[in-house]
The first five atom37 places (N, CA, C, CB, O) and aatype in JSON, in Angstrom:
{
  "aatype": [20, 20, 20, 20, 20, 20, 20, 20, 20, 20, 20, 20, 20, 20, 20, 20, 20, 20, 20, 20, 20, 20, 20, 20, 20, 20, 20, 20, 20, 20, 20, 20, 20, 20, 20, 20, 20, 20, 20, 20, 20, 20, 20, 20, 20, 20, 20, 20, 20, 20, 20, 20, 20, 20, 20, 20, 20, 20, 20, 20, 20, 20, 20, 20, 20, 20, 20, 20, 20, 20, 20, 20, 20, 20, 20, 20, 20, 20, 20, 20, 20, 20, 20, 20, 20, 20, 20, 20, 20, 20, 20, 20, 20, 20, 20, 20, 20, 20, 20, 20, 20, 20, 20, 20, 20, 20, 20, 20, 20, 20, 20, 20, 20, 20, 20, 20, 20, 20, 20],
  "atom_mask": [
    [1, 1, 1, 1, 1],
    [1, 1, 1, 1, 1],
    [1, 1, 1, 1, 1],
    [1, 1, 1, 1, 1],
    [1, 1, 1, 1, 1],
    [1, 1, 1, 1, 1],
    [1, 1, 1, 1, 1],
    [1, 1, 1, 1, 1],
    [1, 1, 1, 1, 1],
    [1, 1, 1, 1, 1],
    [1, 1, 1, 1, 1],
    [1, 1, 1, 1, 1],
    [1, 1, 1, 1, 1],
    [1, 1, 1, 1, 1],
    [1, 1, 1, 1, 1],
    [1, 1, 1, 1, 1],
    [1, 1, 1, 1, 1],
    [1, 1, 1, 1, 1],
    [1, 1, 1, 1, 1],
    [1, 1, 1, 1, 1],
    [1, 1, 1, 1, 1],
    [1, 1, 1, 1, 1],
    [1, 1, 1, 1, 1],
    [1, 1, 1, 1, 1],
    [1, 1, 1, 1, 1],
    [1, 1, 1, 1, 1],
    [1, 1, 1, 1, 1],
    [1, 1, 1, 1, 1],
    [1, 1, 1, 1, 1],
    [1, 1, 1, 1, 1],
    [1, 1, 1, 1, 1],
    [1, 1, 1, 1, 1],
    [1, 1, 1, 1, 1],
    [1, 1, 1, 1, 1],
    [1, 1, 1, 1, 1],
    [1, 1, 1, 1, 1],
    [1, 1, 1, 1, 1],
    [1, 1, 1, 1, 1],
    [1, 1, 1, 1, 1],
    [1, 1, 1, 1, 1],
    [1, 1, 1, 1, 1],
    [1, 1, 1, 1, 1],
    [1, 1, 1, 1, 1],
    [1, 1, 1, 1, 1],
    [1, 1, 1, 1, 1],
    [1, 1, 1, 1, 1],
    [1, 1, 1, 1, 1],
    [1, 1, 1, 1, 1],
    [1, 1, 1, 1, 1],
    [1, 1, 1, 1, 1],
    [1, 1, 1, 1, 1],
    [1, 1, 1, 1, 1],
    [1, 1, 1, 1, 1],
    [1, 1, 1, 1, 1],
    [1, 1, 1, 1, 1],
    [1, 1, 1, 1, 1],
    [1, 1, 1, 1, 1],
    [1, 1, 1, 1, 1],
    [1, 1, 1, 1, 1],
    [1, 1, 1, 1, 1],
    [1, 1, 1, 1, 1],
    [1, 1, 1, 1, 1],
    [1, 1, 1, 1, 1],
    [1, 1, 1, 1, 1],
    [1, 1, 1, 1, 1],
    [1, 1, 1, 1, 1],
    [1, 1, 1, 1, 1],
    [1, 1, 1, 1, 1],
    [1, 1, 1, 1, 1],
    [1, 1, 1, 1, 1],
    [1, 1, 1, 1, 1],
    [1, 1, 1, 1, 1],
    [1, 1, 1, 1, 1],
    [1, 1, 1, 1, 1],
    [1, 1, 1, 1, 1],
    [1, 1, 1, 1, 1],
    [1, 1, 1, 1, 1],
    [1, 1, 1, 1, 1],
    [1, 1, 1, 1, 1],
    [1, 1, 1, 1, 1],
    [1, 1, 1, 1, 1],
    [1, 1, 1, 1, 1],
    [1, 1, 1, 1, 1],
    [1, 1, 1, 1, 1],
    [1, 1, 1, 1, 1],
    [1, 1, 1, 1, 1],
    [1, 1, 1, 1, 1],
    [1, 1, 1, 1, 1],
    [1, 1, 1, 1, 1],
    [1, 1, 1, 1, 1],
    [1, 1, 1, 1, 1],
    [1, 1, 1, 1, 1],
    [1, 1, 1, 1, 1],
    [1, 1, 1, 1, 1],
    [1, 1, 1, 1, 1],
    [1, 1, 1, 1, 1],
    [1, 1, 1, 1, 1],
    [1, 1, 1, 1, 1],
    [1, 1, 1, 1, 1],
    [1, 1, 1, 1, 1],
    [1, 1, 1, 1, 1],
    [1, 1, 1, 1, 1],
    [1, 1, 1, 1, 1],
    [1, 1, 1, 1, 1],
    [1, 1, 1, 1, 1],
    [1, 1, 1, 1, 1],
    [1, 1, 1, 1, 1],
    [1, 1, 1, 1, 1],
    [1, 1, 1, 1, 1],
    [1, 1, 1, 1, 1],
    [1, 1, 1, 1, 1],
    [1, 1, 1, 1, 1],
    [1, 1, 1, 1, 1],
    [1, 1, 1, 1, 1],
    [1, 1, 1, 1, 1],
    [1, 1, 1, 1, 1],
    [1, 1, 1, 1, 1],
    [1, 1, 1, 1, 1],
    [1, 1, 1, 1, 1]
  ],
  "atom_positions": [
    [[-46.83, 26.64, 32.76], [-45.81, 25.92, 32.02], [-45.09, 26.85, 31.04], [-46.42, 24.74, 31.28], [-43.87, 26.69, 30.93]],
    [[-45.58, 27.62, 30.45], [-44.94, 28.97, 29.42], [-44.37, 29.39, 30.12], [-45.7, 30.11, 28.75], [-43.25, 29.3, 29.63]],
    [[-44.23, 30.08, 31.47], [-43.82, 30.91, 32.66], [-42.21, 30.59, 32.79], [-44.75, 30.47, 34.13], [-41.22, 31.29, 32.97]],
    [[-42.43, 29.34, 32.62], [-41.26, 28.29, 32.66], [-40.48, 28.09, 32.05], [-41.39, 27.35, 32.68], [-39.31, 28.03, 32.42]],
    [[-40.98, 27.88, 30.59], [-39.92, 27.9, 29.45], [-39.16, 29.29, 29.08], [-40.66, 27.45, 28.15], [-37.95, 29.45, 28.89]],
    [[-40.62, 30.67, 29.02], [-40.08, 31.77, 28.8], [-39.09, 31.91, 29.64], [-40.85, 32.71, 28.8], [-38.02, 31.7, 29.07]],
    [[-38.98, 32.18, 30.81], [-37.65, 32.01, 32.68], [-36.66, 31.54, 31.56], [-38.05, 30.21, 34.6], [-35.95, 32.29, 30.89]],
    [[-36.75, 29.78, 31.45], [-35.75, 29.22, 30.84], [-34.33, 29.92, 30.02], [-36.47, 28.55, 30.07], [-33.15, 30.19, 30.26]],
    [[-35.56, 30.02, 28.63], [-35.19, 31.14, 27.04], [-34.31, 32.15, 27.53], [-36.7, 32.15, 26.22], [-33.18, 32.42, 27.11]],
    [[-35.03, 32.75, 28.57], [-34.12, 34.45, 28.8], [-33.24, 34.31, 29.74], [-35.04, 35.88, 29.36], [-32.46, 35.25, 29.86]],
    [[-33.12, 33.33, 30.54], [-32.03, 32.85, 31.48], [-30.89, 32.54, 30.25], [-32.55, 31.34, 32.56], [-30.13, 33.5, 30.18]],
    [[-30.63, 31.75, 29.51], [-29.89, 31.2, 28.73], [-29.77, 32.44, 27.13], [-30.6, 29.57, 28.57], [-28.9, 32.45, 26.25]],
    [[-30.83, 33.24, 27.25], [-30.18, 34.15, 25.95], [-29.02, 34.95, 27.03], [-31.62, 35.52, 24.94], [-27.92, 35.16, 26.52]],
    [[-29.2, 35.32, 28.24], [-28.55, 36.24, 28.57], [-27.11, 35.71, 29.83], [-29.74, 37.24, 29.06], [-26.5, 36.59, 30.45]],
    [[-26.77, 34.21, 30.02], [-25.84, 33.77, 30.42], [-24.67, 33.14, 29.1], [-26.42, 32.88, 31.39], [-24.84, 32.87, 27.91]],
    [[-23.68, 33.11, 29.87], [-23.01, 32.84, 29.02], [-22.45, 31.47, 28.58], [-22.32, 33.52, 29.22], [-22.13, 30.65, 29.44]],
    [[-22.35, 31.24, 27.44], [-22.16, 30.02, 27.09], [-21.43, 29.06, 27.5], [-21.96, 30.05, 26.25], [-20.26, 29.33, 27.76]],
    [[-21.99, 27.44, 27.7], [-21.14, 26.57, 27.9], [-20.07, 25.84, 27.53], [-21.52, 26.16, 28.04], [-19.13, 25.54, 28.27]],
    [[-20.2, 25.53, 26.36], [-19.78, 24.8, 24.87], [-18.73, 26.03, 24.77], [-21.21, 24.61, 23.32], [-18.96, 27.22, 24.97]],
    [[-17.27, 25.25, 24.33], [-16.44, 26.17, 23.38], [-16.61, 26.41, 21.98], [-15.26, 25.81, 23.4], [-17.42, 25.66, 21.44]],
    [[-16.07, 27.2, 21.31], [-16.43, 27.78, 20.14], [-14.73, 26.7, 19.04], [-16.43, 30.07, 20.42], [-13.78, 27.14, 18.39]],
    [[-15.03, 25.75, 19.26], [-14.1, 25.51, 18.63], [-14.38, 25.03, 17.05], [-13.47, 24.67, 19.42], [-15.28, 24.26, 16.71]],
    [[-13.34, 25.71, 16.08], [-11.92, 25.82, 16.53], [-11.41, 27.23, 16.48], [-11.03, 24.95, 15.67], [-10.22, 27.42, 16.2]],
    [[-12.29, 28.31, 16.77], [-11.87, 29.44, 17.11], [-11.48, 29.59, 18.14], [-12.49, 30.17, 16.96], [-10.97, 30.7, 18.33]],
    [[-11.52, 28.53, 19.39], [-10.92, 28.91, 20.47], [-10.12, 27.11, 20.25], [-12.1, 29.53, 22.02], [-10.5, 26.08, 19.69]],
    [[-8.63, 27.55, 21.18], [-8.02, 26.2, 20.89], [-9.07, 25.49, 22.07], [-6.06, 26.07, 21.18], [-10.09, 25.83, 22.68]],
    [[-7.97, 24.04, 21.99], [-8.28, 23.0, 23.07], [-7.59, 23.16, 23.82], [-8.27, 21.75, 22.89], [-6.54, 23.56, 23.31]],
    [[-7.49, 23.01, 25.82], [-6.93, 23.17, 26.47], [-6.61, 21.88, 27.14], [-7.33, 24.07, 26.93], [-7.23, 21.84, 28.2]],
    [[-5.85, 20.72, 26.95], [-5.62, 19.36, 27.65], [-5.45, 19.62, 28.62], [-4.7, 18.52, 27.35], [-4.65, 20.51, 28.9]],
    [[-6.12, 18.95, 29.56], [-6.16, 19.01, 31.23], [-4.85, 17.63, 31.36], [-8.24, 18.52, 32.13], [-4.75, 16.69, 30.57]],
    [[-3.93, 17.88, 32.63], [-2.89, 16.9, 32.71], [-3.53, 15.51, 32.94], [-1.88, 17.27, 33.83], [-2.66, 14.89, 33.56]],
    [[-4.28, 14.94, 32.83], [-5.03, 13.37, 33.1], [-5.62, 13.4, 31.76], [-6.36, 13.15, 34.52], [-6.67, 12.77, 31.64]],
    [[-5.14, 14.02, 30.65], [-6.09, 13.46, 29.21], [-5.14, 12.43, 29.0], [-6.36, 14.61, 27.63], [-4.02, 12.7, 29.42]],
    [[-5.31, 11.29, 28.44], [-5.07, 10.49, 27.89], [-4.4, 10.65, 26.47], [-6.02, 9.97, 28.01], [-3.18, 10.52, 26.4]],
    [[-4.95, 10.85, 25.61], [-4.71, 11.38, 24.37], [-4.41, 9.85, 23.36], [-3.33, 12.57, 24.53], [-5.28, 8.99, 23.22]],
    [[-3.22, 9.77, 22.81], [-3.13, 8.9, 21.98], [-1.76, 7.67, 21.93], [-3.25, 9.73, 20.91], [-0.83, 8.47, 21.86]],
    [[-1.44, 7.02, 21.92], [-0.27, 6.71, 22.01], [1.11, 6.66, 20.7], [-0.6, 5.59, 22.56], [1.16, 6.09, 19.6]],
    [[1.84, 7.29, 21.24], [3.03, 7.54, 20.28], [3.96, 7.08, 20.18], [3.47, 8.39, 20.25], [4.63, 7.3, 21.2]],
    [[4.75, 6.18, 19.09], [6.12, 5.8, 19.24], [6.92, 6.29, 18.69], [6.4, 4.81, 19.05], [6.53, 6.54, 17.55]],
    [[7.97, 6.62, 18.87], [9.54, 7.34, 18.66], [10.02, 6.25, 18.01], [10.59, 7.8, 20.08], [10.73, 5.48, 18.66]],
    [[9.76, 6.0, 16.72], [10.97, 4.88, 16.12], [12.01, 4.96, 16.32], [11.19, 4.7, 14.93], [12.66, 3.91, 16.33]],
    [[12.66, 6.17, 16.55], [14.28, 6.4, 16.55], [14.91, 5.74, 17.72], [14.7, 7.99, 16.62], [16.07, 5.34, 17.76]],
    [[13.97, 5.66, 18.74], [14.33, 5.27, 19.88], [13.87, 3.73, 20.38], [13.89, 6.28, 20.68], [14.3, 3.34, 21.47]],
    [[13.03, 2.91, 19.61], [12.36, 1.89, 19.42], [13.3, 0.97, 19.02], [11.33, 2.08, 18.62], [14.15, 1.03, 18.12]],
    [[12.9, -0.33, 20.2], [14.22, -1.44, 19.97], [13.42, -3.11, 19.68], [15.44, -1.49, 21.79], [13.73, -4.27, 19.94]],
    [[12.42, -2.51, 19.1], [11.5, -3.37, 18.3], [11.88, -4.89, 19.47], [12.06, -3.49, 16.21], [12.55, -5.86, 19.11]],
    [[11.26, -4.71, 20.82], [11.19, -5.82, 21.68], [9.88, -6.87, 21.54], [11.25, -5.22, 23.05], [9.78, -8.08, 21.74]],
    [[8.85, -5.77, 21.08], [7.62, -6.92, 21.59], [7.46, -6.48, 22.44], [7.72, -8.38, 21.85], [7.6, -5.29, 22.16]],
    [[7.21, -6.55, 23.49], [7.08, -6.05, 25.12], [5.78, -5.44, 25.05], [8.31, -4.86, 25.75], [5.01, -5.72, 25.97]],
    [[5.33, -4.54, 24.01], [4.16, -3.63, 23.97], [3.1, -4.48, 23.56], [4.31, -2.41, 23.03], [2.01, -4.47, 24.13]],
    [[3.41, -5.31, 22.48], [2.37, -5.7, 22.09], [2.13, -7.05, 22.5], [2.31, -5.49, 20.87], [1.55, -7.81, 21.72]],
    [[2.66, -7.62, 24.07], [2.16, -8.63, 24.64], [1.41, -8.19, 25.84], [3.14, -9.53, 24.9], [0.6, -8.92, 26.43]],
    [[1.75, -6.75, 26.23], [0.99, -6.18, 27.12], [-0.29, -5.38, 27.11], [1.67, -5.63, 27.56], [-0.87, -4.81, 28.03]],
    [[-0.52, -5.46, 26.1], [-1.7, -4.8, 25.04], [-2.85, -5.57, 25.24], [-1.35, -4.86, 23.34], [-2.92, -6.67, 24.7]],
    [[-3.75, -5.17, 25.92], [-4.95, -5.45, 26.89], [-6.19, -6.03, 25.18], [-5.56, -3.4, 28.17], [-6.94, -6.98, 24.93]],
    [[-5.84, -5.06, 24.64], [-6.97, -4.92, 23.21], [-6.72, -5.6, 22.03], [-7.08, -3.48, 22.61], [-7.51, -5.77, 21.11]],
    [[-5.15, -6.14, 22.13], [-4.18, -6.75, 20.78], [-4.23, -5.39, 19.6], [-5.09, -8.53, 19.91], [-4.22, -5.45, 18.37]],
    [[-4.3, -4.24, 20.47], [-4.23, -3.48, 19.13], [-2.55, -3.5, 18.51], [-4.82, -1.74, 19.44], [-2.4, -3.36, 17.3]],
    [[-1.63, -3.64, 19.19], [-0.01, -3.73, 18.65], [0.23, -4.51, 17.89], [0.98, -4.0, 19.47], [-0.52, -5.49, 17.91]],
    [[1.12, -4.52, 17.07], [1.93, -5.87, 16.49], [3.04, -5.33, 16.11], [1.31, -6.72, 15.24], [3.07, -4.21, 15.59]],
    [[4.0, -5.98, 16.29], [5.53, -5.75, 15.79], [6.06, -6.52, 15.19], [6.42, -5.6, 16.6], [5.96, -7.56, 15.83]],
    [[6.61, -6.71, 14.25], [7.34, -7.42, 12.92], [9.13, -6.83, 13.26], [6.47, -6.61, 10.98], [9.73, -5.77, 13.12]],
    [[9.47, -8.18, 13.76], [11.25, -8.05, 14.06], [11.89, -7.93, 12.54], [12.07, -9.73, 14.98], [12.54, -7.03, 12.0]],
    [[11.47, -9.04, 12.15], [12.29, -8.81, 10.52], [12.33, -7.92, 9.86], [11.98, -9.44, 9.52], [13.38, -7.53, 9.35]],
    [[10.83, -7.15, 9.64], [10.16, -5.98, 8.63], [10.93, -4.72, 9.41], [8.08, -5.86, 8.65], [11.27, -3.62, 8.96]],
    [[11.06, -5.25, 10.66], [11.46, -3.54, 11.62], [10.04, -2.58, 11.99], [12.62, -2.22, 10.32], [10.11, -1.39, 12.3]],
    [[9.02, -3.2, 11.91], [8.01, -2.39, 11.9], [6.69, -2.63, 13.36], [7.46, -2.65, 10.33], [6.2, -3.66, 13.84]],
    [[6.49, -1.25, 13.64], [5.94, -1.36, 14.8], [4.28, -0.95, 14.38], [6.78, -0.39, 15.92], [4.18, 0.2, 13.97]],
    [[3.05, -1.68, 14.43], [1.81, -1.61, 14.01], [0.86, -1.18, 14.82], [1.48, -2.63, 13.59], [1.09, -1.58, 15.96]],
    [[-0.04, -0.58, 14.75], [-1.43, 0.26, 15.77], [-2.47, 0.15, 15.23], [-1.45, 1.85, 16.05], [-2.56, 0.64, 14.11]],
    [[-3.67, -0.55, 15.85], [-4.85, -0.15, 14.89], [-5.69, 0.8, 15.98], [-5.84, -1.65, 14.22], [-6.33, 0.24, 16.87]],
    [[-5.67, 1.99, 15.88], [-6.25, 2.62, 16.38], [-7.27, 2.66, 16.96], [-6.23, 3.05, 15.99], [-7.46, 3.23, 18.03]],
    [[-8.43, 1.8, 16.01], [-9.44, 1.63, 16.2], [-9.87, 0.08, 17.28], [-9.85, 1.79, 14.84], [-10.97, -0.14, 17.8]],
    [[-9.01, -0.53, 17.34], [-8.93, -1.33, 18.8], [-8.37, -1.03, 19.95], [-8.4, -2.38, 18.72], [-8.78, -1.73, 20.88]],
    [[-7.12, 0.21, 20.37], [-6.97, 0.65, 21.03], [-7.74, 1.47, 21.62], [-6.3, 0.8, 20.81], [-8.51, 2.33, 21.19]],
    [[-7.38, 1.04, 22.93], [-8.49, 1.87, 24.25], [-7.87, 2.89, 25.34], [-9.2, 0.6, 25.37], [-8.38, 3.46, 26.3]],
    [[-6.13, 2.9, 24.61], [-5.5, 4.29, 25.16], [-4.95, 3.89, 26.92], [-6.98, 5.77, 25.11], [-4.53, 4.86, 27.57]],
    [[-4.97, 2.67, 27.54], [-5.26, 2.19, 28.94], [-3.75, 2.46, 28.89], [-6.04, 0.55, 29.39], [-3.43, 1.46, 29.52]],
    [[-2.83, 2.93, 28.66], [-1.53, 2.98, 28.77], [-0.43, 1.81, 29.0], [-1.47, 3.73, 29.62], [0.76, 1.91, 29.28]],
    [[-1.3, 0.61, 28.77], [-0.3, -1.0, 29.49], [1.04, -0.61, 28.32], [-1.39, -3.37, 29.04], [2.18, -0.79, 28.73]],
    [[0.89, -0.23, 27.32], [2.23, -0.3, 26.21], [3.42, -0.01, 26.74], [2.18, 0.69, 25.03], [4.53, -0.54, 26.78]],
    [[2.7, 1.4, 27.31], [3.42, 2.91, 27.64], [3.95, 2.2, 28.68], [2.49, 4.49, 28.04], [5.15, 1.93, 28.6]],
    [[3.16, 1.75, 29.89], [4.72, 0.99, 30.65], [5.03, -0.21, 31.27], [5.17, 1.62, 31.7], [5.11, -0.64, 32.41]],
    [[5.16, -0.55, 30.29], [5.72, -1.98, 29.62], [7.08, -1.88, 28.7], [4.5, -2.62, 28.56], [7.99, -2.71, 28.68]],
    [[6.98, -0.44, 27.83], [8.47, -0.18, 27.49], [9.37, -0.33, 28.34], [8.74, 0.95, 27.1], [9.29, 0.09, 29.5]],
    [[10.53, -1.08, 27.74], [11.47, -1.05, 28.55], [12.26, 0.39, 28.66], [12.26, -2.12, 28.18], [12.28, 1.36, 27.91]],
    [[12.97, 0.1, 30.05], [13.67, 1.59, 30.47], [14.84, 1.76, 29.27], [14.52, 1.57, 32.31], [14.95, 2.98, 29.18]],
    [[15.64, 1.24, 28.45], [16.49, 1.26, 27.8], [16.19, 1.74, 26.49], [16.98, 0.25, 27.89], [16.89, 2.22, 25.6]],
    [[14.99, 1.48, 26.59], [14.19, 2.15, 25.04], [13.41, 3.62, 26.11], [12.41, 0.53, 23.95], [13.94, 4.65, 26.52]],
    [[12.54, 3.31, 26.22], [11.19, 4.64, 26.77], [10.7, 5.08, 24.8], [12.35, 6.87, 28.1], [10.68, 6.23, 24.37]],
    [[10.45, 4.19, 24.17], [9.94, 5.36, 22.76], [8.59, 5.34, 22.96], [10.25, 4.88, 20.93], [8.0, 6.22, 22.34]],
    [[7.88, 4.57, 23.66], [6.68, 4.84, 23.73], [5.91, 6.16, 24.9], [6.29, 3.5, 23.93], [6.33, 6.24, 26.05]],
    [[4.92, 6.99, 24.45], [4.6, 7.89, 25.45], [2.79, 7.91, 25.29], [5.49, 9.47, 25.16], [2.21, 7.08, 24.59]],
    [[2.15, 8.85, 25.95], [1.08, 9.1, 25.77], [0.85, 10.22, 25.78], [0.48, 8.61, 26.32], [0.59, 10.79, 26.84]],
    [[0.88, 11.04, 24.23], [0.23, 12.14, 23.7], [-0.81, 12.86, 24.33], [-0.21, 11.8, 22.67], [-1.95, 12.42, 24.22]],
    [[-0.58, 14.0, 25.03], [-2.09, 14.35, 25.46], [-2.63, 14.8, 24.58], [-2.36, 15.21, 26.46], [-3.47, 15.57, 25.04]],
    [[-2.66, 14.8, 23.17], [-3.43, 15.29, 22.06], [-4.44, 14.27, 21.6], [-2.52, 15.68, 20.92], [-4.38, 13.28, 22.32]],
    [[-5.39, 14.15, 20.62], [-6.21, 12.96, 20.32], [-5.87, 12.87, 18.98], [-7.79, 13.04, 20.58], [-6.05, 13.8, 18.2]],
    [[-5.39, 11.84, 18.67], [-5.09, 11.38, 17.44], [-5.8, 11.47, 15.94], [-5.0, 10.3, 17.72], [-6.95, 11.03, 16.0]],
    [[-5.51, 11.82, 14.9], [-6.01, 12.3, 13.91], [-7.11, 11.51, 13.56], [-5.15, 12.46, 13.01], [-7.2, 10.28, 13.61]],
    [[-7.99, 12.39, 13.19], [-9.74, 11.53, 12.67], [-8.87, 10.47, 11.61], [-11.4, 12.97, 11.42], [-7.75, 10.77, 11.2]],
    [[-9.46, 9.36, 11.29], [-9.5, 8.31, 10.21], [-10.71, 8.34, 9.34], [-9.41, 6.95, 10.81], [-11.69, 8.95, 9.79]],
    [[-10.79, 7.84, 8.3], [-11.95, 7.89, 7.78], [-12.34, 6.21, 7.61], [-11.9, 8.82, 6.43], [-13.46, 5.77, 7.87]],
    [[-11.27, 5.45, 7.16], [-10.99, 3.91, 7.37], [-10.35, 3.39, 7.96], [-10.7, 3.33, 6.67], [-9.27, 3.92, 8.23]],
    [[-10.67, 2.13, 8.47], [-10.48, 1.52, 9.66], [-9.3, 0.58, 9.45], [-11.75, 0.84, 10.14], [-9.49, -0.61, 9.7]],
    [[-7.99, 1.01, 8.98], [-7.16, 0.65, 8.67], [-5.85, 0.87, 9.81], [-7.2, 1.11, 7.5], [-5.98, 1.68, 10.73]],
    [[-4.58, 0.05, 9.61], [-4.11, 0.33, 10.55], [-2.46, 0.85, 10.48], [-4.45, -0.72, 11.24], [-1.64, 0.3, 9.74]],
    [[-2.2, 1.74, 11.17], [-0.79, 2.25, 10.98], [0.45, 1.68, 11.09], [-0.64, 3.09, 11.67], [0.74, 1.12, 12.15]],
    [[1.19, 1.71, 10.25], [2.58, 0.85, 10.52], [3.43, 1.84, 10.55], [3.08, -0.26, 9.43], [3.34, 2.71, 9.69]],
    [[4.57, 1.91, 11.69], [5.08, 2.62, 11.88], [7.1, 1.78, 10.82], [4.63, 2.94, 13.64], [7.16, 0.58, 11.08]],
    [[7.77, 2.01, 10.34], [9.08, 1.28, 10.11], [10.43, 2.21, 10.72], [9.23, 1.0, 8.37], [10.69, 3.35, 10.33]],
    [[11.27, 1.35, 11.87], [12.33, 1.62, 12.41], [12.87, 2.18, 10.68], [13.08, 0.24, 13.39], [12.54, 1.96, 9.51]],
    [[14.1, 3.21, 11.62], [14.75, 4.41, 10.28], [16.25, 3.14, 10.25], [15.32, 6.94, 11.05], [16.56, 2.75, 11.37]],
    [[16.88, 2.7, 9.37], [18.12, 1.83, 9.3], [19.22, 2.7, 9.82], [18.45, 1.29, 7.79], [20.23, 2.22, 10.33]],
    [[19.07, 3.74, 9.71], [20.78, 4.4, 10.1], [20.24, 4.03, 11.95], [21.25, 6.94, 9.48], [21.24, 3.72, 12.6]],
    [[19.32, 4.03, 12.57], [19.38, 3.59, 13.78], [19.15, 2.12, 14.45], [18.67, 4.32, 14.2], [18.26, 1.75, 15.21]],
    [[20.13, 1.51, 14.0], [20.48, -0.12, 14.71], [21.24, -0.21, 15.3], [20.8, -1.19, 14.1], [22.47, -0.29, 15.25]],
    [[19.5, -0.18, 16.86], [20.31, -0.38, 18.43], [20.34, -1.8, 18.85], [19.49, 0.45, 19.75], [21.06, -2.2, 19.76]],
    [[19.62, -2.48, 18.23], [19.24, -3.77, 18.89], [20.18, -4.74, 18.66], [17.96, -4.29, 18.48], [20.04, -5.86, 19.12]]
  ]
}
């Protein structure tokens, strides 16, 4: 059984590592990451559309306020938002990056910019 572990030990002191060294080495997104979902207010025609197709209810949109909402932490990234935008808008995409750590479980409001009223 020692025979075994020692093999093991010196197999693995002398191959090379699995694990990246991050963040000394970047991240490399493979094209099927998922990542996070992003909206382009500028281009956002505050329909709704996203957040009736929203599998998790993580969306909400406020027509009056102009404001488009995410709670991150109920989103499951399944892309229904992403296409469900309508073609006349497209502001929604999917980031292949992963969205910034949170520390609270609070949720993001995004607010349309006023010099852009498309709707």
């Amino acid at each position: 059984m020692g025979y075994i572990i020692t093999g093991m030990a010196l197999k693995n002191l002398f191959s090379k590592p699995v694990t990246k060294r991050y963040p000394h080495e970047p991240i490399v997104y493979t094209e099927r990451t998922r990542g996070h979902v992003y909206n382009d207010m500028e281009k956002c025609i505050i329909c709704s559309i996203c957040e009736k197709a929203c599998p998790a209810g993580a969306l909400g949109v406020d027509k009056e306020a102009r404001t488009w909402t995410i709670d991150r932490f109920s989103c499951v990234q399944c892309g229904a938002c992403v296409r469900s935008c309508p073609p006349k808008a497209q502001s929604l995409i999917m980031k292949p990056e992963y969205a910034p750590v949170a520390t609270k479980m609070t949720s993001e409001v995004f607010t349309k910019p006023e010099d852009s009223l498309e709707d």
